[in-house]
Short mmCIF file of C-alpha atoms in Angstrom, two decimals:
data_model
loop_
_atom_site.label_atom_id
_atom_site.label_comp_id
_atom_site.label_asym_id
_atom_site.label_seq_id
_atom_site.Cartn_x
_atom_site.Cartn_y
_atom_site.Cartn_z
CA MET A 8 227.92 234.76 86.51
CA LEU A 9 227.52 237.45 89.14
CA PHE A 10 231.12 238.64 89.16
CA GLU A 11 232.05 238.47 85.49
CA GLY A 12 234.57 241.32 85.72
CA LEU A 13 236.49 239.67 88.56
CA ASP A 14 238.88 236.89 87.92
CA LEU A 15 240.09 234.27 90.34
CA VAL A 16 243.45 235.95 90.93
CA SER A 17 241.95 239.26 92.09
CA ALA A 18 239.49 237.44 94.37
CA LEU A 19 242.33 235.46 95.97
CA ALA A 20 244.42 238.62 96.33
CA THR A 21 241.53 240.38 98.07
CA LEU A 22 241.00 237.42 100.38
CA ALA A 23 244.71 237.30 101.22
CA ALA A 24 244.75 241.04 101.94
CA CYS A 25 241.76 240.66 104.27
CA LEU A 26 243.36 237.77 106.15
CA VAL A 27 246.65 239.65 106.53
CA SER A 28 244.77 242.74 107.76
CA VAL A 29 242.82 240.78 110.37
CA THR A 30 245.97 238.97 111.55
CA LEU A 31 247.87 242.25 111.79
CA LEU A 32 244.99 243.87 113.68
CA LEU A 33 244.90 241.03 116.22
CA ALA A 34 248.68 241.11 116.69
CA VAL A 35 248.76 244.88 117.20
CA SER A 36 245.81 244.82 119.62
CA GLN A 37 247.47 242.05 121.66
CA GLN A 38 250.69 244.07 121.87
CA LEU A 39 248.77 247.19 122.90
CA TRP A 40 246.90 245.18 125.55
CA GLN A 41 250.18 243.89 127.01
CA LEU A 42 251.65 247.40 126.96
CA ARG A 43 248.60 248.79 128.76
CA TRP A 44 248.70 245.99 131.32
CA ALA A 45 252.40 246.55 132.01
CA ALA A 46 251.95 250.33 132.30
CA THR A 47 248.95 250.27 134.63
CA ARG A 48 249.86 247.50 137.06
CA ASP A 49 250.92 248.45 140.57
CA LYS A 50 254.66 247.85 140.74
CA SER A 51 254.75 248.39 144.51
CA CYS A 52 252.45 245.41 145.07
CA LYS A 53 254.47 242.34 146.00
CA LEU A 54 251.61 239.90 145.54
CA PRO A 55 252.24 237.12 143.05
CA ILE A 56 250.64 237.36 139.65
CA PRO A 57 247.82 234.83 139.21
CA LYS A 58 248.27 231.87 136.92
CA GLY A 59 247.66 232.32 133.24
CA SER A 60 248.40 235.01 130.75
CA MET A 61 247.29 238.59 130.69
CA GLY A 62 245.09 237.97 127.69
CA PHE A 63 241.98 239.73 126.55
CA PRO A 64 239.08 239.91 129.01
CA LEU A 65 236.43 237.20 128.63
CA ILE A 66 238.82 235.09 126.56
CA GLY A 67 240.98 232.38 128.04
CA GLU A 68 241.24 232.11 131.82
CA THR A 69 238.46 234.61 132.50
CA GLY A 70 236.12 232.75 130.20
CA HIS A 71 236.93 229.44 131.88
CA TRP A 72 236.37 230.97 135.32
CA LEU A 73 233.00 232.44 134.27
CA LEU A 74 232.01 229.12 132.74
CA GLN A 75 232.78 227.33 136.02
CA VAL A 76 230.79 229.84 138.07
CA PHE A 77 227.75 229.83 135.79
CA SER A 78 227.82 226.07 135.33
CA LYS A 79 227.41 225.70 139.10
CA ILE A 80 224.60 228.25 139.29
CA PHE A 81 222.68 226.82 136.34
CA SER A 82 223.42 223.13 136.87
CA HIS A 83 220.56 220.62 136.90
CA GLU A 84 220.76 220.26 140.68
CA ALA A 85 220.70 224.02 141.25
CA LEU A 86 217.79 224.51 138.87
CA GLU A 87 215.89 221.70 140.59
CA SER A 88 216.43 223.41 143.94
CA TYR A 89 215.02 226.67 142.50
CA LEU A 90 211.79 225.06 141.26
CA PRO A 91 209.85 224.96 144.57
CA LYS A 92 210.70 228.61 145.26
CA ILE A 93 209.74 229.61 141.72
CA GLN A 94 206.45 227.72 141.98
CA LEU A 95 205.66 229.43 145.28
CA VAL A 96 206.34 232.90 143.84
CA ILE A 97 204.25 232.16 140.75
CA GLN A 98 201.37 230.76 142.81
CA ASP A 99 201.35 233.85 145.04
CA THR A 100 201.40 236.11 142.00
CA LEU A 101 198.59 234.23 140.24
CA ARG A 102 196.53 234.38 143.44
CA ALA A 103 197.05 238.15 143.61
CA TRP A 104 196.16 238.56 139.93
CA SER A 105 192.99 236.51 140.26
CA SER A 106 191.83 238.55 143.27
CA HIS A 107 191.72 241.75 141.16
CA PRO A 108 188.51 242.00 139.11
CA GLU A 109 189.93 244.61 136.72
CA ALA A 110 192.24 243.89 133.78
CA ILE A 111 195.97 243.74 134.38
CA ASN A 112 198.84 245.07 132.31
CA VAL A 113 200.55 241.80 131.40
CA TYR A 114 203.88 243.36 130.39
CA GLN A 115 204.27 245.33 133.62
CA GLU A 116 203.06 242.43 135.77
CA ALA A 117 205.49 240.05 134.03
CA GLN A 118 208.30 242.51 134.80
CA LYS A 119 207.23 242.59 138.45
CA LEU A 120 207.07 238.80 138.54
CA THR A 121 210.56 238.50 137.06
CA PHE A 122 211.93 241.03 139.56
CA ARG A 123 210.21 239.24 142.45
CA MET A 124 211.66 235.91 141.30
CA ALA A 125 215.16 237.36 141.00
CA ILE A 126 214.99 238.84 144.50
CA ARG A 127 213.40 235.86 146.21
CA VAL A 128 214.81 232.90 144.28
CA LEU A 129 218.22 233.88 142.94
CA LEU A 130 219.28 236.26 145.72
CA GLY A 131 217.35 234.47 148.48
CA PHE A 132 215.95 237.63 150.10
CA SER A 133 212.54 237.68 151.75
CA ILE A 134 211.56 241.33 151.44
CA PRO A 135 208.05 242.48 152.45
CA GLU A 136 205.69 243.04 149.52
CA GLU A 137 205.41 246.82 149.96
CA ASP A 138 209.22 247.20 150.09
CA LEU A 139 209.48 244.90 147.08
CA GLY A 140 207.02 247.09 145.17
CA HIS A 141 209.04 250.20 146.05
CA LEU A 142 212.30 248.50 145.01
CA PHE A 143 210.70 247.49 141.71
CA GLU A 144 209.68 251.09 141.00
CA VAL A 145 213.21 252.25 141.80
CA TYR A 146 214.63 249.48 139.61
CA GLN A 147 212.36 250.57 136.74
CA GLN A 148 213.57 254.15 137.22
CA PHE A 149 217.16 252.88 137.03
CA VAL A 150 216.50 250.80 133.90
CA ASP A 151 214.69 253.67 132.18
CA ASN A 152 217.65 256.00 132.75
CA VAL A 153 220.65 253.68 132.51
CA PHE A 154 221.44 254.64 128.92
CA SER A 155 220.62 258.33 129.16
CA LEU A 156 223.03 261.07 128.21
CA PRO A 157 225.71 261.15 130.95
CA VAL A 158 225.27 264.79 131.91
CA ASP A 159 224.88 265.24 135.65
CA LEU A 160 222.28 268.02 135.83
CA PRO A 161 219.37 268.29 138.25
CA PHE A 162 216.26 266.54 136.90
CA SER A 163 218.23 264.79 134.15
CA GLY A 164 217.80 261.12 133.40
CA TYR A 165 221.40 260.49 134.39
CA ARG A 166 220.83 262.03 137.85
CA ARG A 167 217.62 260.01 138.31
CA GLY A 168 219.50 256.85 137.32
CA ILE A 169 222.28 257.56 139.82
CA GLN A 170 219.76 258.24 142.59
CA ALA A 171 217.88 255.03 141.74
CA ARG A 172 221.13 253.06 141.85
CA GLN A 173 221.94 254.48 145.29
CA ILE A 174 218.48 253.60 146.61
CA LEU A 175 218.76 250.07 145.20
CA GLN A 176 222.20 249.67 146.74
CA LYS A 177 220.95 250.80 150.17
CA GLY A 178 217.94 248.47 149.95
CA LEU A 179 220.08 245.48 148.99
CA GLU A 180 222.65 246.28 151.70
CA LYS A 181 219.81 246.43 154.25
CA ALA A 182 218.50 243.05 153.06
CA ILE A 183 222.00 241.54 153.22
CA ARG A 184 222.51 242.82 156.79
CA GLU A 185 219.13 241.38 157.84
CA LYS A 186 219.99 238.05 156.21
CA LEU A 187 223.37 237.91 157.96
CA GLN A 188 221.73 238.55 161.36
CA CYS A 189 219.34 235.61 160.95
#
């Protein structure tokens, strides 16, 4: 036997200690969460508290709300409505790829295709191709620097990430304004 030196009693005692520790940890963390919630809420606000408890984020009411939102976005009907737009984007991309006689970098082109689909299909923006290419480069700059050391120095990755985020935000705000005017 693998555990010859251990008897059943010590194994059960260890299991019981682990279960008690986990239960105690959950109880203490719930109490600390409630204390933090009570200490940080705005007491001058007279708005009613929403239904439900003040439980952990992404558990309980928040999880149900997110499930409802994502189930609408990714329902069969919604996915079926995305298909013609996705096919159009893929056909345009394949046409552009086939017009270039030189080899293509599949990884980078797949990233561009995914970005183009997210902008055109999921967000519903029709951005010109040259602006879309610029936004993709800025997005890549943001992704490359999103997990850099958070030291705000000139020419640091963190600063480049912040600048890329600001450019992306301005570009998306411009696209939203144009879409609202149509």
